[in-house]
mmCIF file of C-alpha atoms and ligand atoms in Angstrom:
data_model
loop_
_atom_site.group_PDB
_atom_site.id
_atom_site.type_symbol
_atom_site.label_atom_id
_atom_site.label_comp_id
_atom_site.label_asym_id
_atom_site.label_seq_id
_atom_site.Cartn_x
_atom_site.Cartn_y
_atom_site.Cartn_z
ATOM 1 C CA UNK A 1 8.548 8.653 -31.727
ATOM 2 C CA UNK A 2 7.598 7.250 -28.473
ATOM 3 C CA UNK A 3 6.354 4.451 -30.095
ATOM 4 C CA UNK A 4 9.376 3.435 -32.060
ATOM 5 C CA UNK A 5 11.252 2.932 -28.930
ATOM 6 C CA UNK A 6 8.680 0.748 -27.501
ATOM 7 C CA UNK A 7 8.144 -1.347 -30.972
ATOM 8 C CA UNK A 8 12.671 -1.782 -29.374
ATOM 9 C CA UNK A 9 11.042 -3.949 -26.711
ATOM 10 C CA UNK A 10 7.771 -5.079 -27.482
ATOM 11 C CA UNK A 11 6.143 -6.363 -30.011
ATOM 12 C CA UNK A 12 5.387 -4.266 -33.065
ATOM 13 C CA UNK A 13 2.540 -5.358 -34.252
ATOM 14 C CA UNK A 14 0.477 -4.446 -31.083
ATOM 15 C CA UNK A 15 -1.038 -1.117 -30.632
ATOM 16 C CA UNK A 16 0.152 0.725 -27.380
ATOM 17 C CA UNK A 17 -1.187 3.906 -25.455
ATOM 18 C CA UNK A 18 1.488 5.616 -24.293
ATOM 19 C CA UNK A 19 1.210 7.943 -20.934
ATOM 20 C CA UNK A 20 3.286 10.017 -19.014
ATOM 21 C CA UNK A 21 3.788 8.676 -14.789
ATOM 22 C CA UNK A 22 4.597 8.784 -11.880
ATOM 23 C CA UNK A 23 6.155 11.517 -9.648
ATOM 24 C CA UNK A 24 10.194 10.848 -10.041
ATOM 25 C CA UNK A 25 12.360 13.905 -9.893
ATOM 26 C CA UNK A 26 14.775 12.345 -12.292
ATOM 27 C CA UNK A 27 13.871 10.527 -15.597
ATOM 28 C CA UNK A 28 11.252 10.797 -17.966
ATOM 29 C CA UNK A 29 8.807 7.864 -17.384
ATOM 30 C CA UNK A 30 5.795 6.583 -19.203
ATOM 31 C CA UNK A 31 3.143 4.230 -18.565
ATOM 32 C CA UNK A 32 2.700 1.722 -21.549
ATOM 33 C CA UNK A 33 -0.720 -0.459 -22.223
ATOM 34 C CA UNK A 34 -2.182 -2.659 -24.673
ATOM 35 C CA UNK A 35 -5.356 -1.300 -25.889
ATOM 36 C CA UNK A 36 -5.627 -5.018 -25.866
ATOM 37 C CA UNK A 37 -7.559 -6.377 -22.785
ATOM 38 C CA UNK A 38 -5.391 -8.925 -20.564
ATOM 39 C CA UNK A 39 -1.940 -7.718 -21.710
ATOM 40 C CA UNK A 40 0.442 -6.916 -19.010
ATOM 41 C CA UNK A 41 1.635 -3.134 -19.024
ATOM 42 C CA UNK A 42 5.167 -1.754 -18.816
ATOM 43 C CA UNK A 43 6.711 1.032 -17.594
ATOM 44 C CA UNK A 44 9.201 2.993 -20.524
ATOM 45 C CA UNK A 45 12.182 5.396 -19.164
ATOM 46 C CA UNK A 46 14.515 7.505 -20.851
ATOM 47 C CA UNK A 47 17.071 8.073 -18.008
ATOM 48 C CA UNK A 48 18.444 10.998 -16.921
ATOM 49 C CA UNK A 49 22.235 11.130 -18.385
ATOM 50 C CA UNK A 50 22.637 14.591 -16.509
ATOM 51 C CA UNK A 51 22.205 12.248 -13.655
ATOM 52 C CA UNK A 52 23.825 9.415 -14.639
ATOM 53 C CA UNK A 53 26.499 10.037 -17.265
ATOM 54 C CA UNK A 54 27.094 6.315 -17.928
ATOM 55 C CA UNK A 55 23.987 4.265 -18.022
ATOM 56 C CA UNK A 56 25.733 0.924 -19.066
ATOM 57 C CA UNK A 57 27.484 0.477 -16.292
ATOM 58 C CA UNK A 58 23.924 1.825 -14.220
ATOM 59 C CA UNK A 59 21.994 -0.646 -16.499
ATOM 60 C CA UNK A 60 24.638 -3.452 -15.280
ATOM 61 C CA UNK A 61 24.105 -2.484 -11.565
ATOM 62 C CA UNK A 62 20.592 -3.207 -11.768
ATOM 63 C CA UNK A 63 20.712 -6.262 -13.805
ATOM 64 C CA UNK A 64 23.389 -7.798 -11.688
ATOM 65 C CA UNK A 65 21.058 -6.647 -8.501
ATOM 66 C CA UNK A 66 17.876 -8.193 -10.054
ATOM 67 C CA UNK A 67 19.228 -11.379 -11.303
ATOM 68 C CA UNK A 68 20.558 -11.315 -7.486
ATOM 69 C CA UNK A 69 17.127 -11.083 -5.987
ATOM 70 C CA UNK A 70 15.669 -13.549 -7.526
ATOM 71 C CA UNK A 71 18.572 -16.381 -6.457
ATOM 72 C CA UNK A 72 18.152 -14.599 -2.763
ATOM 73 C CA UNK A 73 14.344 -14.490 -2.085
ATOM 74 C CA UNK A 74 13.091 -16.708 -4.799
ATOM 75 C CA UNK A 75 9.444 -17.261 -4.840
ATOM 76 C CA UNK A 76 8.971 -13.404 -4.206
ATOM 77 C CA UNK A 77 8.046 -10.404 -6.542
ATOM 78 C CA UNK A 78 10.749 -8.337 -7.386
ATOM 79 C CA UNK A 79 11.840 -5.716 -10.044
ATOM 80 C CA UNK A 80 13.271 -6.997 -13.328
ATOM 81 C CA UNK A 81 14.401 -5.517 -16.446
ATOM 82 C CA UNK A 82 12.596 -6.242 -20.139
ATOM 83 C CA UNK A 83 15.219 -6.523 -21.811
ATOM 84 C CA UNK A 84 15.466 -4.632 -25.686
ATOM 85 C CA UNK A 85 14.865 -6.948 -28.582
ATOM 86 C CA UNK A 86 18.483 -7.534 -29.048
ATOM 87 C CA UNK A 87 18.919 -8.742 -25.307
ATOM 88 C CA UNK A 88 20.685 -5.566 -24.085
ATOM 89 C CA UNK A 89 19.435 -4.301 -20.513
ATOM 90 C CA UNK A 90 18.098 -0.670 -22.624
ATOM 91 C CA UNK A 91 18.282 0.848 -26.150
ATOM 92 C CA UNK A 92 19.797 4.213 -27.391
ATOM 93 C CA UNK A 93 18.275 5.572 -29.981
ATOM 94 C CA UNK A 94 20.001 8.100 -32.496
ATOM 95 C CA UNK A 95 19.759 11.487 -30.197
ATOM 96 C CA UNK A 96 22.458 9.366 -28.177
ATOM 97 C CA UNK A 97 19.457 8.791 -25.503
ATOM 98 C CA UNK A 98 19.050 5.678 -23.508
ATOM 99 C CA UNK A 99 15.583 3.941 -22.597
ATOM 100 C CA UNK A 100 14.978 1.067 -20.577
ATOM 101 C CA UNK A 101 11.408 -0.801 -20.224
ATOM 102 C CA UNK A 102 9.956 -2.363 -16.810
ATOM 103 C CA UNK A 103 7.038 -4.361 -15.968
ATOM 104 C CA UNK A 104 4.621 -2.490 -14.440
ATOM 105 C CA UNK A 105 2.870 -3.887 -11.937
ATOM 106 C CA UNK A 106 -0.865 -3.027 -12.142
ATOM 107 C CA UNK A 107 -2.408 -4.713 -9.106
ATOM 108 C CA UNK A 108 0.371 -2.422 -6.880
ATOM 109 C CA UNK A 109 0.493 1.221 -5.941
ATOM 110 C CA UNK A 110 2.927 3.427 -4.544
ATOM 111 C CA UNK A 111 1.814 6.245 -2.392
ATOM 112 C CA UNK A 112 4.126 9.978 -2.029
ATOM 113 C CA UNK A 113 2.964 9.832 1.678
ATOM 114 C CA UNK A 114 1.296 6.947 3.822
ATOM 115 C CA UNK A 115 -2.753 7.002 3.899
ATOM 116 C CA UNK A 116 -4.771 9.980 5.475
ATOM 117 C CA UNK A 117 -6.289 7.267 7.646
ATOM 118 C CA UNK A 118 -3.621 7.273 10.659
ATOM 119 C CA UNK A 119 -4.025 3.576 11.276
ATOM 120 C CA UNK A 120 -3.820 2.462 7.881
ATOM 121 C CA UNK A 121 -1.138 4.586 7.663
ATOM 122 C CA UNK A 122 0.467 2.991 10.108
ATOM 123 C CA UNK A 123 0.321 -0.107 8.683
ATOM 124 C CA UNK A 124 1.587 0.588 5.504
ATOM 125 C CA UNK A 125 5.018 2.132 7.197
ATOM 126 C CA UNK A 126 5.648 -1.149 9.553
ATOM 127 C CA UNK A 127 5.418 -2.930 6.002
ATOM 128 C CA UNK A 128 7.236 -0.808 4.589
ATOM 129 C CA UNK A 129 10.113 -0.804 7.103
ATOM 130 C CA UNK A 130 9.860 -4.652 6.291
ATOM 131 C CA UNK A 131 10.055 -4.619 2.808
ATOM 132 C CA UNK A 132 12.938 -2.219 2.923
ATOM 133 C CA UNK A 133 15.010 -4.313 6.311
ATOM 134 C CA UNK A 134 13.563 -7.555 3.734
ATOM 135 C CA UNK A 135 15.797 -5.796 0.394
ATOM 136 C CA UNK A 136 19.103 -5.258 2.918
ATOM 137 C CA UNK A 137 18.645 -8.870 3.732
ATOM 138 C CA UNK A 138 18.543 -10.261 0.349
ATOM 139 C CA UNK A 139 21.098 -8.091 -0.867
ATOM 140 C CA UNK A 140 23.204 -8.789 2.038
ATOM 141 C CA UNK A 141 25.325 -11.546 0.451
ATOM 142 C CA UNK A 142 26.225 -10.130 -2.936
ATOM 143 C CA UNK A 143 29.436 -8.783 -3.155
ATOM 144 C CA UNK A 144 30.178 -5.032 -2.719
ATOM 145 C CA UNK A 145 32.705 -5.314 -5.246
ATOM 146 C CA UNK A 146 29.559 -6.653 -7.970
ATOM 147 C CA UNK A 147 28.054 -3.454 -7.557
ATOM 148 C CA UNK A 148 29.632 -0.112 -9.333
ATOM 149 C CA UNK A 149 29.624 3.243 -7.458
ATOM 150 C CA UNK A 150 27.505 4.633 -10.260
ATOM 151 C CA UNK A 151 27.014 7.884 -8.092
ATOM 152 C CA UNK A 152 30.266 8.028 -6.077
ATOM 153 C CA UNK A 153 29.753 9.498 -2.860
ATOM 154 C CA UNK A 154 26.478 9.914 -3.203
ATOM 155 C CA UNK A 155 25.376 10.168 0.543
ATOM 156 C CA UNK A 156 28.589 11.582 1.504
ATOM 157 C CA UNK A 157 27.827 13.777 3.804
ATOM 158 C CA UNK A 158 30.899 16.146 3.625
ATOM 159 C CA UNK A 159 30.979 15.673 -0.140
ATOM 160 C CA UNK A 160 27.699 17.277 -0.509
ATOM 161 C CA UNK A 161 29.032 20.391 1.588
ATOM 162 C CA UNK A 162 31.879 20.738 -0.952
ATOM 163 C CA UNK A 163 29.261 20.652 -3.285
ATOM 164 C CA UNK A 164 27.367 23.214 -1.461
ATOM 165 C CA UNK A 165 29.990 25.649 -0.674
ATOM 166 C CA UNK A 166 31.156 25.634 -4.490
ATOM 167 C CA UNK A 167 27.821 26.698 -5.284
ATOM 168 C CA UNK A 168 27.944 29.561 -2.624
ATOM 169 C CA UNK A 169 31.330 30.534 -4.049
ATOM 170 C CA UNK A 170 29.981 30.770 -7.564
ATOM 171 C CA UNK A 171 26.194 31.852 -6.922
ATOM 172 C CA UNK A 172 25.379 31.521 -10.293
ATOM 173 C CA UNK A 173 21.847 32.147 -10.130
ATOM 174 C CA UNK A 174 22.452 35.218 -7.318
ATOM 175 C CA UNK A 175 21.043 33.699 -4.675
ATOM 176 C CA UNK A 176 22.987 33.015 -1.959
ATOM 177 C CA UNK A 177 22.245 36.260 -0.661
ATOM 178 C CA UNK A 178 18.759 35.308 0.264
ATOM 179 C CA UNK A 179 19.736 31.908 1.614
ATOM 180 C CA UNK A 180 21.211 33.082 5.041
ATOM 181 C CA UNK A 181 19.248 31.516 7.145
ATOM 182 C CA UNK A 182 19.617 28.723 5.553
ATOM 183 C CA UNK A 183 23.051 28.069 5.411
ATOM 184 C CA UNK A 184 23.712 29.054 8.725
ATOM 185 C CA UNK A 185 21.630 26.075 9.837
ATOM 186 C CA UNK A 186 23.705 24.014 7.535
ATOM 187 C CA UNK A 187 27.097 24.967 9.194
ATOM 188 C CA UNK A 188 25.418 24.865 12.487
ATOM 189 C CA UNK A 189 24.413 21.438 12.215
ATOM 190 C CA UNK A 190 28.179 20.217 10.504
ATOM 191 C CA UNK A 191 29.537 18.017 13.940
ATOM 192 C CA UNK A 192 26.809 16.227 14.445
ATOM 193 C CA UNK A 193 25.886 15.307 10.949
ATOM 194 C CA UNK A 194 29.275 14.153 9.784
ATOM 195 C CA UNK A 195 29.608 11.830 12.375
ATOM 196 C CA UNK A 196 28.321 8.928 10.295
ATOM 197 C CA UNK A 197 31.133 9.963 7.866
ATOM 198 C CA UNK A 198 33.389 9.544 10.233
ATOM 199 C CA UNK A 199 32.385 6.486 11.538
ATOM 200 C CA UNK A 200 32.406 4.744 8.013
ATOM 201 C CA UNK A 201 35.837 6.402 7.279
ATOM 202 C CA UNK A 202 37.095 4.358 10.647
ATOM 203 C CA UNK A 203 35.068 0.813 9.525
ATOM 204 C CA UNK A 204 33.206 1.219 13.015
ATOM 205 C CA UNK A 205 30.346 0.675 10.251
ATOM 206 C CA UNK A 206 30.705 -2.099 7.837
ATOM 207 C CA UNK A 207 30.036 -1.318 4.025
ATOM 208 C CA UNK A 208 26.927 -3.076 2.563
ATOM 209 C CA UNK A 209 25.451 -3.254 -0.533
ATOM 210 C CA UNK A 210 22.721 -0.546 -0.019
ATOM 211 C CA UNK A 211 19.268 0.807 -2.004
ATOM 212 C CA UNK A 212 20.055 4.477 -1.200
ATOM 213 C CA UNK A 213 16.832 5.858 -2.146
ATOM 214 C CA UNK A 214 14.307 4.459 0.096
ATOM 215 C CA UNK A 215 11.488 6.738 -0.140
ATOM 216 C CA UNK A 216 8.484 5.795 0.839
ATOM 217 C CA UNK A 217 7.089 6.074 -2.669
ATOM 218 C CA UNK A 218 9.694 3.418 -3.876
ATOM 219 C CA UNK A 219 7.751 0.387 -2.601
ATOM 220 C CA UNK A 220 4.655 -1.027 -4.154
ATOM 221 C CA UNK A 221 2.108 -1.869 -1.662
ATOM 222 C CA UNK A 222 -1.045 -4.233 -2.471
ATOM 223 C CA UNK A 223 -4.922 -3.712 -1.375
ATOM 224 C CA UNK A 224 -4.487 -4.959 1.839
ATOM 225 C CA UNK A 225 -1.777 -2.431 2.537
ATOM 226 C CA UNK A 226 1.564 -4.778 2.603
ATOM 227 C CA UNK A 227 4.069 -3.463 0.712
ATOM 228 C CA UNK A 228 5.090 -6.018 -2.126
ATOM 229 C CA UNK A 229 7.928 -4.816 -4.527
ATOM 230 C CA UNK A 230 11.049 -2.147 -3.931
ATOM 231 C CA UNK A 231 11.231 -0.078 -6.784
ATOM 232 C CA UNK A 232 13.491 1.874 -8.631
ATOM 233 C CA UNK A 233 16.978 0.580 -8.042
ATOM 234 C CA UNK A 234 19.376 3.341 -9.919
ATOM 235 C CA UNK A 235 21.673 3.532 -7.022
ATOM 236 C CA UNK A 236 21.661 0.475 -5.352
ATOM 237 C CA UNK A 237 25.458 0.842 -4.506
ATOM 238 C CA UNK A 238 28.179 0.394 -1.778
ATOM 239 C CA UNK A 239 26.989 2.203 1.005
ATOM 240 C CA UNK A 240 25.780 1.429 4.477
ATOM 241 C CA UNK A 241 22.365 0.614 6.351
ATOM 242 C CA UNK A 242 21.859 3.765 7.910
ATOM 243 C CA UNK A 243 21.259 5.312 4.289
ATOM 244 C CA UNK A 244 18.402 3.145 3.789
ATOM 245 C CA UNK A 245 16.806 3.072 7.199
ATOM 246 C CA UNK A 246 17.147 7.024 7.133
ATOM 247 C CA UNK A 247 15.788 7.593 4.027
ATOM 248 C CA UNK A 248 12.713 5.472 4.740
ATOM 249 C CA UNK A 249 12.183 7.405 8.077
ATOM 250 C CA UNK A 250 12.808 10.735 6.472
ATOM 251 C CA UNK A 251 9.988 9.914 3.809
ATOM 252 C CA UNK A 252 7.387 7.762 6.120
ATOM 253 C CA UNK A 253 7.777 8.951 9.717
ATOM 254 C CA UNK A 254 6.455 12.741 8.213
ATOM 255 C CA UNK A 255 2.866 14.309 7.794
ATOM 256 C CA UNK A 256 3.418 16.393 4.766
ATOM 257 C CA UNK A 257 5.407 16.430 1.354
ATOM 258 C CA UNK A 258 8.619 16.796 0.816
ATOM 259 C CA UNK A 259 8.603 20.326 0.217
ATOM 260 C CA UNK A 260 5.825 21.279 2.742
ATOM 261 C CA UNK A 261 7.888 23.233 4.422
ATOM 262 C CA UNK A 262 5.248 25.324 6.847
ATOM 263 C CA UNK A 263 3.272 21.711 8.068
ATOM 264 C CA UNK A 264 5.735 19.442 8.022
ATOM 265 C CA UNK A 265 6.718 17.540 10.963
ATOM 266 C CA UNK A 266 8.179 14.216 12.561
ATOM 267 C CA UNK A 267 5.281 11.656 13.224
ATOM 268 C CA UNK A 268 7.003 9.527 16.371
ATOM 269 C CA UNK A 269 4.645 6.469 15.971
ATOM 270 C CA UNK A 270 5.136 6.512 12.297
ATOM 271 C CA UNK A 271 9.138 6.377 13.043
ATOM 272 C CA UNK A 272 8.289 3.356 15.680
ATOM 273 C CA UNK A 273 6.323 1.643 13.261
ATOM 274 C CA UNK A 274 8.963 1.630 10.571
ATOM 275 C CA UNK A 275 11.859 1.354 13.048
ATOM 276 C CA UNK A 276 9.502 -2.297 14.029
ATOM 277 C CA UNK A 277 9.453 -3.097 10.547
ATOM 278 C CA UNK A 278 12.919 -2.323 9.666
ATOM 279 C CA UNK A 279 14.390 -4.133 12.703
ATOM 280 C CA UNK A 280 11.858 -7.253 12.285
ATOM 281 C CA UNK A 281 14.012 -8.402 9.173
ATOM 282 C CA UNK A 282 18.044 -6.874 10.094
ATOM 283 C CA UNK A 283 17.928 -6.631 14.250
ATOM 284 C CA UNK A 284 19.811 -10.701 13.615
ATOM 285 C CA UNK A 285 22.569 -9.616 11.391
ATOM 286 C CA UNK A 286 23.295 -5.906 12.344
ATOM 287 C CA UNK A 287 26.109 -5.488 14.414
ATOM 288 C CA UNK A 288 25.444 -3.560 17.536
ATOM 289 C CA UNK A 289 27.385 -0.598 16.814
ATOM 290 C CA UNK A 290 25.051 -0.570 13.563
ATOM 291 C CA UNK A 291 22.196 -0.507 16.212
ATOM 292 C CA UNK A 292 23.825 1.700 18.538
ATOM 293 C CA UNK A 293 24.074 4.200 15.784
ATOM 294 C CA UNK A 294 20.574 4.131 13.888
ATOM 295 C CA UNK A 295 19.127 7.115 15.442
ATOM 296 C CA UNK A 296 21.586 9.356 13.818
ATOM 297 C CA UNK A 297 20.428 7.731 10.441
ATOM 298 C CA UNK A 298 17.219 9.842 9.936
ATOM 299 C CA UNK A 299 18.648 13.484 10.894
ATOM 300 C CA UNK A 300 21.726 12.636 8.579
ATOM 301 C CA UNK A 301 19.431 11.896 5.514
ATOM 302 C CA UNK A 302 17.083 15.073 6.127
ATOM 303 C CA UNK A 303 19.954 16.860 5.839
ATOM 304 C CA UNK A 304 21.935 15.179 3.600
ATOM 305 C CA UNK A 305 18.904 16.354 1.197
ATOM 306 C CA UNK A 306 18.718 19.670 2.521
ATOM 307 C CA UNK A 307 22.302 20.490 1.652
ATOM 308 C CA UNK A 308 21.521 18.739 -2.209
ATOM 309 C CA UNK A 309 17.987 20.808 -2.080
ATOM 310 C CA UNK A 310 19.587 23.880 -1.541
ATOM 311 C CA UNK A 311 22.632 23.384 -3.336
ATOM 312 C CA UNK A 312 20.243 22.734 -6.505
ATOM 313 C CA UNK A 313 18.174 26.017 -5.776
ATOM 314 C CA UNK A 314 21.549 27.373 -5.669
ATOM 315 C CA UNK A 315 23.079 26.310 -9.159
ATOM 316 C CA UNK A 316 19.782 27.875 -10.754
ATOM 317 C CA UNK A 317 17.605 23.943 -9.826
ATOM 318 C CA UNK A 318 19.697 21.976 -12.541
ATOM 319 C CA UNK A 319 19.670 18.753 -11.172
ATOM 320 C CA UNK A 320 15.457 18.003 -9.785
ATOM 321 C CA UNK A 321 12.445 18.585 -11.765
ATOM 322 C CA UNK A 322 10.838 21.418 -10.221
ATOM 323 C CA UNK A 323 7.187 22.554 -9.947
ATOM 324 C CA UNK A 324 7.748 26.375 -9.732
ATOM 325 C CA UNK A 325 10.762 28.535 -9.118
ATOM 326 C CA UNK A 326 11.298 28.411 -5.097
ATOM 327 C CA UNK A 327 10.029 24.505 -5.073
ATOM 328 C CA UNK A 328 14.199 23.389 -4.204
ATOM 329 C CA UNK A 329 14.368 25.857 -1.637
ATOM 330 C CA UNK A 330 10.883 25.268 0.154
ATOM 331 C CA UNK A 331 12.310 21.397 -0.456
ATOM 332 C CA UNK A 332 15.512 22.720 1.473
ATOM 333 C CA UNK A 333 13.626 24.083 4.333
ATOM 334 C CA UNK A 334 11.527 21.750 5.093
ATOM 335 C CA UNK A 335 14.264 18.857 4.951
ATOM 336 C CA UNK A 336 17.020 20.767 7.435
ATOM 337 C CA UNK A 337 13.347 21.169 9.395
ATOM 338 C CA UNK A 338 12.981 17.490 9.507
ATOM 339 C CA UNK A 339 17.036 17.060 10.117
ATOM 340 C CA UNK A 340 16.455 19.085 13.582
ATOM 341 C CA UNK A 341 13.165 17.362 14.393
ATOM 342 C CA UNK A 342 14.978 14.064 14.036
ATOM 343 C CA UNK A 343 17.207 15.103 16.893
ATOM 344 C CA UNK A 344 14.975 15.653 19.506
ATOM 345 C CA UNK A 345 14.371 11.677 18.901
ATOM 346 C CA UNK A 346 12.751 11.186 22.386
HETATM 347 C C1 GN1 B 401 15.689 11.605 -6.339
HETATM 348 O O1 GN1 B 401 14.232 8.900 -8.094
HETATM 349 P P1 GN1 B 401 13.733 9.910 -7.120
HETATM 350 O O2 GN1 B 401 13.117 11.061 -7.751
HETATM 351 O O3 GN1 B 401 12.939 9.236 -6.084
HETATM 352 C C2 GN1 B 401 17.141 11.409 -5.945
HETATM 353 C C3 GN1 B 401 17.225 10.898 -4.512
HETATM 354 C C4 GN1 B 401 16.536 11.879 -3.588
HETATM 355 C C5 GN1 B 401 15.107 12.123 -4.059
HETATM 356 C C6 GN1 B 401 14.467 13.199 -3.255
HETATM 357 C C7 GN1 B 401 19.508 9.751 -8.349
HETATM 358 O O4 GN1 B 401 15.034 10.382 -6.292
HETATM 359 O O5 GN1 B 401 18.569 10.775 -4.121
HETATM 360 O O6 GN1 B 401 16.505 11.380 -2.275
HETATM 361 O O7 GN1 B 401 15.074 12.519 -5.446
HETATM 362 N N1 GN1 B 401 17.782 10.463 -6.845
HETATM 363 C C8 GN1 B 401 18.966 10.754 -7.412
HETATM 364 O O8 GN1 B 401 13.106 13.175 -3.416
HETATM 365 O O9 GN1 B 401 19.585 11.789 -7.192
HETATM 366 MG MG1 MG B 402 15.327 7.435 -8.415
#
């Protein structure tokens, strides 16, 4: 089966071994290699179409973003799509699922969390900042209007607490009853995180083209620590800077996982060293309300994923791939964690 879809993009007479990777919470991906030495490898997706109901128009985004990128920073690597064997950006096969096929870059690595060696570490997050401030820049000039809100509202920040209190209201799974705690913190925490809301909704901060989903494992980083290639570009979208810089800091400036609820915490040279790297690349072009404002970035996207987290532990954990039955909820804790330590920026 799996190999059908790759004889879609490659070629068929080539033998492939096919493996499952990586650590997304969203699609199914695979790793594909020649069992031929000194073939290139590829990465194979079926996407998500819980997700993202309409992945034409998400296949579009990225293709118009990656034909971008290369007329904006020519010369450097960047993502691009293999195209299926009749030209079209994926291919559906007969269950009515879509797959799409990327290089895969075998000489880079992405990491869930910077290195265990602190210096290293902080190394790879100043790059990291860069090659994330470097993807704003390059982006900077294509029109918003290109780009289709495949995932509208997706770091709204008062959309996601509609989407949280509808879960509440329905409590499906029969949980909010042991989520107290947890949405008290939410509500606690409402003025100052919709403040960036409010700030877009008055144009104090101008829309950009944005990555939204700037984790620290989407970059590719080489031996010598730099990090080469942002990755997975689903919903690069109309949005702002603060997403991206927020995201990145909510990923990189930490010690722990995700959901590591009990040890995780705020790492404040980690945060300076991608704030340096973020800055080194934007701090020309951003306006200084944008600048002004940046602090509130990191708290926002914490919770931002706190509220989703918990929202998804809420509707019974339909939307993430989990790794046991509490994992959205520990994911939830540890995020609104992170949204308060965020605060107490010094
Ligand atoms: C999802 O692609 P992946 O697994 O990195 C999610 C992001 C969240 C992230 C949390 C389309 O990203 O918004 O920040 O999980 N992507 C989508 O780890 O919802
Ligand atoms: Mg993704």
């Amino acid at each position: 089966m799996l190999e059908n879809i790759v004889g879609q993009f490659l070629e068929n007479n080539r033998k492939y071994v096919i493996r499952p990777f990586g650590n997304g919470h969203i699609h199914d991906t695979y790793r594909i290699e020649s069992t031929e030495s000194g073939q290139s490898g590829f990465l194979l997706q079926k996407i998500n179409k819980t997700v993202f109901p309409d992945p034409v128009v998400l296949m579009q985004n990225i293709r118009t973003t990656t034909e971008f990128l290369k007329s904006s920073a020519p010369g450097t690597r960047q993502l691009s799509v293999i195209p299926a064997r009749d030209g079209t950006a994926f291919f559906k096969d007969s269950a009515g699922d879509y797959w799409r096929m990327y290089p895969f870059f075998s000489d880079l690595v992405a990491y869930d969390l910077p290195d265990a060696d602190p210096a290293v570490a902080l190394v790879q997050i100043e790059s990291a900042g860069q090659a994330f401030g470097q993807f704003a820049t390059n982006v900077r000039e294509l029109p918003v209007d290109q780009i289709t809100a495949v995932l509208p509202d997706f770091h709204r920040v008062t959309w996601r607490l509609e989407q949280l209190q509808a879960a509440i209201q329905t409590d499906s799974a029969d949980r909010v009853e042991a989520v107290g705690r947890e949405i008290s913190l939410v509500k606690k925490l409402i003025p100052k995180m919709t403040l960036l809301d409010a700030w877009l909704d008055m144009e104090m901060i101008p829309r950009r083209i944005s990555h939204n989903d700037t984790k620290f494992n989407n970059v590719l980083f080489d031996e010598s620590h730099q990090a080469k290639v942002v990755i997975d570009l689903d919903t690069v979208m109309p949005g702002c800077v603060h997403f991206d810089y927020g995201d990145g800091l909510r990923t990189a400036a930490v010690t722990a996982p995700e959901d590591a609820v009990e040890r995780v915490t705020v790492d404040w040279d980690r945060y300076d060293a991608f704030h340096r790297g973020y800055l080194s690349v934007t701090e020309d072009w951003l306006t200084p309300f944008e600048l002004e404002t940046l602090p509130l970035a990191a708290p926002t996207l914490a919770y931002i994923m706190g509220v989703r987290f918990l929202t998804d532990y809420l509707c019974g954990d339909v939307y993430y791939k989990i790794n046991g039955p509490r994992q959205n909820l520990r994911r939830a804790q540890a995020q609104l964690k992170l949204a308060q330590l965020f605060l107490l920026k010094p």
